[in-house]
Amino acid sequence: MKNIPIWQDLKKSNDYPSLKENIDVDILIIGGGITGCNTFYQFKDDSRKIALVERNKIGSGSSSRSSAKITFLQENIYTKLTNVFGNDKAKLYYRSQKEAINFIYNLVKYENINCDLKKSNSYLYTIDTKNIKKIEREKDILISFGENVTSINNLPNSKNIKAGFYVSDTYVFHPLKYMNSIIEKSVSKNHRVFENTKIIKIEKYDNNFKCYTNTNVINAKYVILALHYPYFLFPYLMPLKCYLEKSFLVCSKVKNTYDFNAINIEKPLNSIRYYKDHILMVSSSSNLALASNSKEMVEMLEKNTNIVNYDYIWSNYDLMTLDNLPLIGFIDDGLILATGYNTWGNSNSMLASLIIKDLIDHKANIYKELFDPKRGFNSQKLINYPLNIFSSAYSFISSKVNKNKTFYHGNPYFTKKDGRSIAIYKDENGTEHIVYNKCPHLKCSLVFNEIEKTWDCPCHGSRFDIDGKCIMGPSNYDIGYK
Ligand SMILES: Cc1cc2nc3c(=O)[nH]c(=O)nc-3n(C[C@H](O)[C@H](O)[C@H](O)COP(=O)(O)OP(=O)(O)OC[C@H]3O[C@@H](n4cnc5c(N)ncnc54)[C@H](O)[C@@H]3O)c2cc1C
């Protein structure tokens, strides 16, 4: 069994250099996930100077850890949006997703992108008679938008459902192959990509930005924050407008595979798709603040999916917004944010790239207002806002109080050295790996992820390997014990 996403089990991918000089560009894209890659592609034929910087490798973040569906059927999103924003805005969101999906399909064909893109009908279903009405409502809204919807009594692989429907013109793909390929097609002398290059500070001066790495400075007219979690945007209250949701995913070889993908409407979530001879399942999603025991989450996943023998297991986080709409647009003159995709980043990142291109080119865009990250409060946000503040505070306080209670005397074990809290993990060979047990970001106590053998921050999602190397932000620092 491998503790990596099936998508990262690739034999070959291109390497790009790290930044070793100061540079001036027109547009700097920070983050080489699917948002950064799609945005870089939008400027492929542009004469302006562009740089994309990625703190690790292209596609190493959330985008290569997803279930990689490209669909506009996103649980009961249209019911939620209709209830809060009304029919017109819900329809505008639907339209934005359809356009983005169409764009991806055409791009893959036009650029001959090798990413295993396949048509795959998307199913929404329930196994609980209490939820039949919810299914009917979502279906009716989609029909009112003009969508072709087919009702079902069974899933292609199961008879155990109470109601459901499917839509067509949706896809599945291999996200890392996609990102690697569009970067390869877009890179040029004036459009450069730097890996292992982390931005640690952004300063505004006159109408430009100075973006600092540990060793160099990038001067840019426009900066696009495609870095998934905009933890440092505190003046814009971003950390309070969103929260992280965590899930485990498993992949298992199966005899029969099918060309469909499905998701249920109830909790626990059960999302599936197939890839080659594997079934991929997502289950047991939870607010990060409440998801500190990875082992328990996986036990729950095994119970829900009836799968105990898998070839791959990994976790993923996504940024959820309080009103179910992504955050895409200017947060300051020249500073653009794109995130908050509520676990539907493949269509929304393409949408973001299209909006960003129009914003920078001073062109009108019909979706600009809907996704404006500076948009005001609405009833949904007002309900969720206190809950979010509570869960952030809860994760911080419980990380101090319950400090790894469950594993305190086991492996790893925790102790103090020179007044500082350290954790010692003994691997299968008996080698000890020692780390400081505090996240350098905001000093939350770290929790050991027994499944992936990483140190995870329950507050803001930073992750560290067993020797303390930071493998996922927001932390800018390692926790290694020296
Ligand atoms: C369980 C699960 C299943 C999902 N399944 C689907 C699905 O089937 N379909 C779908 O559409 N969406 C899905 N998603 C959502 C999707 O994975 C995300 O929305 C999407 O990948 C976010 O892309 P991104 O580019 O914003 O972030 P990322 O892919 O995380 O990219 C951000 C990049 O920025 C880099 N970075 C961060 N800080 C810095 C810095 N300071 N300097 C330089 N670089 C930096 C990071 O290293 C990272 O590579 C799923 C999410 C979860 C949790």
XYZ file of C-alpha atoms and ligand atoms in Angstrom:
535
model
C 0.000 0.000 0.000
C 1.297 3.468 -0.852
C 0.694 6.589 1.242
C 0.636 8.870 -1.771
C -2.127 9.926 -4.160
C -2.438 7.652 -7.174
C -1.872 10.791 -9.302
C 1.563 11.398 -7.792
C 2.682 7.849 -8.670
C 4.127 9.119 -11.961
C 7.402 7.888 -13.426
C 8.466 11.163 -14.961
C 7.758 14.859 -14.656
C 9.687 17.924 -15.733
C 11.849 19.837 -13.262
C 12.033 23.621 -13.302
C 14.851 25.668 -11.720
C 14.534 27.598 -8.493
C 14.857 31.390 -8.611
C 18.468 32.525 -8.207
C 18.302 36.191 -9.241
C 16.126 39.254 -8.784
C 13.633 39.624 -11.623
C 11.044 42.110 -12.915
C 7.818 40.773 -14.385
C 4.434 42.136 -15.399
C 2.521 39.294 -13.794
C 3.618 37.023 -10.952
C 1.569 33.910 -10.218
C 2.235 32.478 -6.742
C 1.345 28.781 -6.566
C 1.694 26.019 -9.135
C -1.529 24.121 -8.412
C -4.334 23.858 -10.921
C -5.251 27.549 -10.413
C -1.701 28.731 -11.087
C -1.254 26.369 -14.052
C -4.552 27.347 -15.704
C -3.788 31.029 -15.193
C -0.266 30.640 -16.608
C -1.837 28.970 -19.646
C -4.279 31.876 -20.206
C -1.302 34.187 -20.811
C 0.511 31.717 -23.083
C 0.486 34.004 -26.149
C 0.779 37.250 -24.193
C 3.772 39.516 -24.849
C 4.061 40.527 -21.176
C 6.683 39.009 -18.849
C 5.206 36.361 -16.585
C 6.594 34.189 -13.807
C 5.008 31.350 -11.867
C 6.633 30.388 -8.568
C 5.878 27.192 -6.679
C 7.253 26.425 -3.218
C 7.559 22.685 -3.995
C 6.926 21.066 -7.377
C 4.257 21.900 -9.943
C 1.001 20.236 -8.912
C 2.256 18.969 -5.566
C -0.541 20.601 -3.513
C -4.243 19.914 -3.210
C -4.725 19.604 -6.976
C -2.922 16.272 -7.263
C -4.688 14.924 -4.171
C -8.298 15.265 -5.370
C -10.674 12.722 -6.871
C -10.184 14.581 -10.162
C -13.750 14.883 -11.388
C -14.618 17.763 -13.671
C -18.283 18.281 -13.059
C -20.963 20.901 -12.534
C -23.007 18.446 -10.400
C -21.583 19.451 -7.039
C -23.754 17.804 -4.359
C -26.815 20.088 -3.987
C -25.003 23.363 -4.665
C -27.825 24.808 -6.791
C -30.367 24.320 -3.986
C -27.998 26.011 -1.535
C -27.286 28.933 -3.873
C -30.946 29.367 -4.819
C -31.937 29.465 -1.144
C -29.397 32.162 -0.303
C -28.881 34.185 -3.500
C -31.997 33.412 -5.565
C -32.489 31.683 -8.871
C -30.574 34.111 -11.114
C -27.298 33.884 -9.213
C -27.583 30.104 -8.853
C -28.057 29.935 -12.624
C -25.069 32.206 -13.170
C -22.932 29.833 -11.094
C -24.248 26.890 -13.145
C -23.379 28.742 -16.344
C -19.886 29.543 -15.087
C -19.204 25.863 -14.372
C -20.492 24.729 -17.761
C -18.328 27.318 -19.544
C -15.237 26.374 -17.558
C -15.753 22.657 -18.240
C -16.233 23.357 -21.923
C -13.027 25.386 -21.928
C -11.085 22.520 -20.313
C -12.453 20.038 -22.847
C -11.525 22.269 -25.811
C -8.088 23.088 -24.371
C -7.271 19.400 -23.877
C -8.283 18.634 -27.472
C -6.693 21.739 -29.015
C -3.379 21.464 -27.176
C -3.345 17.681 -27.370
C -2.932 17.400 -23.604
C -2.292 13.852 -22.472
C -4.230 13.698 -19.184
C -6.532 10.661 -19.505
C -9.553 12.961 -19.904
C -12.685 10.819 -20.212
C -16.385 11.565 -20.453
C -18.065 10.340 -17.290
C -21.711 10.931 -16.374
C -22.080 12.462 -12.903
C -24.608 10.915 -10.513
C -26.178 12.413 -7.400
C -28.042 9.957 -5.183
C -29.349 9.186 -1.737
C -29.544 5.967 0.241
C -31.994 7.504 2.715
C -35.717 7.977 1.960
C -35.621 11.143 4.109
C -33.425 12.800 1.444
C -35.499 11.984 -1.643
C -37.005 15.485 -1.571
C -33.520 17.062 -1.587
C -32.614 15.044 -4.670
C -35.852 16.058 -6.391
C -35.270 19.749 -5.613
C -31.735 19.747 -7.042
C -32.965 17.910 -10.108
C -35.853 20.363 -10.654
C -33.535 23.373 -10.367
C -31.167 21.890 -12.952
C -34.108 21.157 -15.284
C -35.288 24.763 -14.851
C -31.794 25.867 -15.992
C -32.309 23.841 -19.180
C -30.084 20.903 -18.201
C -30.778 17.365 -19.425
C -31.272 15.237 -16.350
C -31.989 11.485 -16.179
C -33.634 9.937 -13.122
C -32.290 6.612 -11.857
C -33.237 3.834 -9.458
C -29.783 2.232 -9.363
C -26.167 3.242 -9.753
C -24.366 1.286 -12.468
C -22.421 -0.532 -9.712
C -25.051 -0.741 -6.966
C -28.767 -1.256 -6.388
C -28.803 0.137 -2.894
C -30.143 3.662 -3.518
C -33.472 5.356 -2.839
C -33.392 8.089 -5.492
C -30.967 9.785 -7.834
C -30.266 11.288 -11.220
C -27.377 11.900 -13.554
C -26.135 14.580 -15.921
C -23.843 14.269 -18.939
C -20.991 16.307 -20.447
C -18.908 15.903 -17.334
C -15.437 14.357 -17.141
C -12.702 12.707 -15.095
C -8.972 13.123 -15.705
C -5.447 12.722 -14.341
C -4.768 16.104 -12.690
C -0.985 15.914 -12.417
C -0.541 14.887 -16.051
C -2.838 17.798 -16.959
C -0.884 20.372 -14.933
C 2.517 19.130 -16.108
C 1.386 19.203 -19.699
C -0.166 22.684 -19.769
C 2.889 24.131 -18.052
C 5.128 22.433 -20.614
C 3.032 23.955 -23.429
C 3.043 27.462 -21.920
C 6.598 27.937 -20.721
C 8.871 30.172 -22.841
C 11.678 32.737 -22.585
C 9.312 35.413 -21.261
C 7.016 33.050 -19.374
C 9.125 31.334 -16.723
C 8.421 28.743 -14.055
C 10.387 28.407 -10.828
C 10.004 25.412 -8.533
C 11.250 25.156 -4.943
C 10.761 28.908 -4.745
C 8.692 30.157 -1.848
C 7.353 33.678 -1.476
C 7.684 34.672 2.160
C 6.690 38.332 2.029
C 4.760 40.649 -0.299
C 5.185 44.410 -0.088
C 3.347 47.067 -2.030
C 5.307 50.037 -3.318
C 3.906 52.751 -5.608
C 1.725 50.763 -7.968
C 3.874 47.642 -7.909
C 4.716 44.736 -5.618
C 7.953 43.399 -4.204
C 7.682 39.672 -3.539
C 10.480 38.192 -1.464
C 11.881 34.665 -1.441
C 14.576 33.739 1.082
C 17.259 35.026 -1.270
C 15.714 37.155 -4.026
C 13.063 39.707 -4.935
C 10.510 39.634 -7.733
C 9.098 43.000 -8.781
C 5.664 42.639 -10.325
C 2.840 44.883 -11.551
C 0.197 42.221 -10.871
C 0.385 39.457 -8.284
C -1.967 36.486 -8.459
C -2.366 34.558 -5.221
C -3.018 31.014 -6.420
C -1.632 29.473 -3.254
C -4.779 27.741 -1.979
C -4.865 29.087 1.569
C -4.492 32.870 1.894
C -3.613 32.643 5.560
C -1.678 35.894 5.600
C -4.527 38.008 4.224
C -5.622 38.892 7.707
C -6.369 42.556 6.932
C -8.964 41.266 4.467
C -10.312 38.818 7.094
C -9.812 35.907 4.690
C -8.979 33.335 7.391
C -12.291 34.155 9.055
C -14.278 33.910 5.828
C -13.256 30.342 5.114
C -12.219 27.110 6.767
C -10.403 23.947 5.736
C -12.135 20.636 5.196
C -10.139 17.404 5.333
C -10.908 13.985 3.818
C -9.151 10.702 3.206
C -9.185 9.072 -0.217
C -8.467 5.451 -1.115
C -7.835 3.649 -4.369
C -8.337 -0.048 -4.755
C -8.012 -2.433 -7.701
C -11.370 -3.835 -8.830
C -12.461 -6.415 -11.409
C -15.226 -4.302 -12.952
C -14.802 -0.621 -13.717
C -17.414 1.845 -14.988
C -17.499 5.157 -16.862
C -19.429 7.125 -14.263
C -18.756 9.146 -11.148
C -21.105 9.599 -8.207
C -21.632 11.414 -4.947
C -24.347 11.043 -2.315
C -26.269 13.878 -0.727
C -26.013 12.813 2.932
C -23.280 12.530 5.502
C -21.075 10.544 5.592
C -20.044 11.637 2.159
C -19.341 8.912 -0.370
C -17.796 10.050 -3.612
C -16.515 7.617 -6.245
C -14.964 7.437 -9.670
C -12.855 4.904 -11.522
C -9.353 5.270 -12.926
C -8.017 2.493 -15.153
C -8.486 -0.689 -13.066
C -8.994 1.181 -9.780
C -11.965 2.527 -7.906
C -11.262 5.806 -6.089
C -13.374 6.660 -3.070
C -13.603 9.714 -0.828
C -15.298 9.545 2.494
C -15.523 10.983 5.999
C -14.919 14.644 5.242
C -14.640 16.862 8.271
C -13.800 20.409 9.300
C -10.034 20.345 9.897
C -10.564 21.610 13.428
C -12.417 18.398 14.260
C -10.356 16.022 12.131
C -7.205 15.550 14.146
C -7.418 11.768 14.535
C -6.502 10.395 11.108
C -6.773 6.780 12.245
C -10.378 7.272 13.346
C -11.195 8.986 10.046
C -9.812 6.061 8.080
C -11.679 3.518 10.233
C -14.850 5.443 9.414
C -13.953 5.464 5.717
C -13.411 1.690 5.762
C -16.803 1.222 7.425
C -18.581 3.451 4.883
C -16.916 2.079 1.781
C -16.499 -1.580 2.824
C -12.975 -1.324 1.421
C -10.134 -2.427 3.685
C -7.530 -3.490 1.144
C -6.382 -0.526 -0.845
C -3.381 0.252 -3.003
C -3.247 3.982 -2.247
C -4.406 6.062 0.686
C -3.933 9.790 1.194
C -5.628 12.848 2.595
C -6.590 16.155 1.057
C -7.778 19.540 2.301
C -9.808 22.143 0.546
C -10.767 25.675 1.408
C -14.493 26.082 2.046
C -16.234 29.453 1.961
C -19.058 30.464 4.239
C -21.466 31.203 1.376
C -20.489 28.284 -0.918
C -19.051 30.568 -3.612
C -15.354 30.752 -4.573
C -13.261 33.864 -3.935
C -11.924 35.140 -7.252
C -10.895 38.713 -8.015
C -9.029 41.794 -6.858
C -8.483 42.176 -3.134
C -6.310 45.252 -3.683
C -5.083 47.206 -6.713
C -2.987 44.735 -8.686
C -3.439 41.920 -6.132
C -5.717 39.068 -7.212
C -6.938 36.120 -5.170
C -8.335 32.815 -6.481
C -9.358 30.132 -3.995
C -12.248 28.796 -1.887
C -13.531 26.228 -4.354
C -15.498 24.186 -1.811
C -13.996 20.907 -3.114
C -14.797 21.711 -6.753
C -11.508 23.207 -7.885
C -11.118 21.729 -11.352
C -13.911 23.712 -12.977
C -13.528 26.662 -10.599
C -9.786 27.051 -11.181
C -10.406 27.274 -14.927
C -13.169 29.768 -14.265
C -10.741 31.739 -12.063
C -8.127 31.820 -14.816
C -10.667 33.178 -17.316
C -11.853 35.871 -14.895
C -8.264 36.824 -13.985
C -7.311 37.230 -17.647
C -10.279 39.577 -18.183
C -9.507 41.564 -15.022
C -5.898 42.143 -16.043
C -6.903 42.966 -19.605
C -9.567 45.452 -18.335
C -12.321 43.457 -20.025
C -15.856 43.001 -18.731
C -16.688 39.626 -17.212
C -20.207 38.585 -16.240
C -18.969 36.522 -13.274
C -16.811 39.232 -11.714
C -19.353 40.354 -9.130
C -20.587 36.907 -8.128
C -17.123 35.741 -7.092
C -15.744 39.077 -5.866
C -13.655 38.190 -2.761
C -14.605 41.539 -1.231
C -18.341 40.766 -1.467
C -20.410 41.594 1.597
C -22.279 39.460 4.053
C -25.461 37.523 3.365
C -27.696 35.350 5.528
C -25.639 32.199 4.911
C -22.439 33.936 5.899
C -24.044 35.474 8.960
C -25.062 32.023 10.184
C -21.707 30.440 9.393
C -19.450 33.277 10.558
C -19.747 32.690 14.332
C -19.509 28.918 13.775
C -16.286 29.418 11.859
C -14.752 31.671 14.476
C -15.781 29.123 17.106
C -14.198 26.197 15.250
C -10.958 28.152 14.635
C -10.767 29.005 18.324
C -11.667 25.406 19.231
C -8.868 23.938 17.105
C -6.329 26.343 18.583
C -7.372 25.790 22.188
C -7.833 22.018 21.880
C -4.440 21.721 20.229
C -3.033 23.214 23.438
C -5.197 21.356 25.934
C -5.524 17.846 24.475
C -2.040 17.824 23.143
C -1.958 14.457 21.356
C -3.734 12.840 24.277
C -4.530 9.715 22.281
C -0.946 8.988 21.358
C 0.842 10.523 24.312
C 2.476 7.340 25.602
C 2.717 5.458 22.343
C 4.683 5.983 19.186
C 5.307 8.863 18.786
C 5.806 9.952 22.363
C 6.130 13.483 23.649
C 8.512 15.063 26.083
C 10.228 18.375 26.881
C 13.761 19.365 26.071
C 15.208 22.733 27.175
C 11.671 23.876 27.973
C 10.420 23.079 24.472
C 7.945 20.411 23.520
C 9.437 17.679 21.321
C 7.988 14.543 19.751
C 9.877 11.339 18.988
C 8.638 8.930 16.342
C 10.234 5.488 15.964
C 9.951 4.073 12.425
C 9.671 0.373 11.390
C 13.473 0.041 11.522
C 13.652 1.455 15.028
C 15.194 4.761 13.909
C 14.079 7.738 15.977
C 12.849 10.910 14.236
C 12.676 13.940 16.515
C 10.794 17.167 15.836
C 9.686 20.251 17.724
C 5.997 19.739 18.231
C 4.798 23.273 17.439
C 3.678 24.696 14.136
C 5.947 27.664 13.332
C 2.935 29.428 11.751
C 0.782 30.221 14.822
C 2.248 27.857 17.419
C -0.541 25.257 17.426
C 0.563 21.858 18.760
C 0.950 19.368 15.918
C -0.903 16.092 15.617
C 0.685 12.921 14.255
C -1.046 11.577 11.137
C -0.584 7.837 11.624
C -1.781 7.029 8.142
C 0.604 9.208 6.113
C 3.302 9.474 8.795
C 3.287 13.253 8.838
C 2.951 15.969 11.473
C -0.232 17.936 10.726
C -1.373 21.273 12.111
C -5.028 21.036 13.197
C -5.419 24.821 13.028
C -4.374 25.863 9.515
C -3.306 22.704 7.696
C 0.504 22.973 7.566
C 2.143 19.572 7.238
C 5.653 18.285 8.013
C 7.382 14.981 7.271
C 8.717 12.764 10.088
C 11.998 14.685 10.080
C 10.213 18.004 10.325
C 10.551 19.259 6.745
C 7.576 21.452 5.853
C 5.713 19.757 2.971
C 2.625 21.979 2.938
C 1.998 25.568 4.065
C 0.958 27.974 5.410
C 4.071 27.440 7.553
C 7.205 28.871 5.967
C 9.520 26.949 8.265
C 10.537 23.377 9.139
C 10.182 21.908 12.642
C 13.304 19.752 12.589
C 15.096 19.172 15.889
C 18.720 20.191 15.755
C -11.095 15.109 -0.689
C -11.118 16.107 -1.810
C -11.521 15.690 -3.073
C -11.582 16.629 -4.114
N -12.023 16.212 -5.336
C -12.236 17.119 -6.311
C -12.808 16.726 -7.551
O -13.104 15.551 -7.774
N -13.032 17.684 -8.470
C -12.729 18.988 -8.254
O -13.014 19.814 -9.119
N -12.132 19.389 -7.098
C -11.888 18.485 -6.127
N -11.314 18.881 -4.940
C -10.883 20.279 -4.766
C -9.515 20.553 -5.389
O -8.580 19.577 -4.960
C -9.025 21.947 -4.956
O -10.069 22.871 -4.966
C -7.962 22.469 -5.912
O -6.980 21.479 -6.097
C -7.319 23.742 -5.387
O -6.347 24.119 -6.313
P -5.322 25.289 -6.007
O -4.506 25.480 -7.212
O -6.085 26.444 -5.463
O -4.466 24.741 -4.776
P -3.161 23.806 -4.753
O -3.246 22.687 -5.703
O -2.938 23.452 -3.316
O -2.033 24.770 -5.264
C -1.484 25.824 -4.491
C 0.021 25.767 -4.667
O 0.594 26.937 -4.092
C 1.844 26.587 -3.549
N 2.203 27.614 -2.559
C 1.586 27.862 -1.377
N 2.184 28.879 -0.742
C 3.192 29.281 -1.554
C 4.188 30.303 -1.418
N 4.259 31.086 -0.334
N 5.093 30.459 -2.423
C 5.051 29.647 -3.534
N 4.124 28.665 -3.685
C 3.213 28.489 -2.708
C 1.597 25.212 -2.931
O 2.791 24.482 -2.767
C 0.644 24.581 -3.952
O 1.334 23.770 -4.891
C -11.232 17.979 -3.889
C -10.805 18.386 -2.622
C -10.751 17.463 -1.572
C -10.341 17.913 -0.215
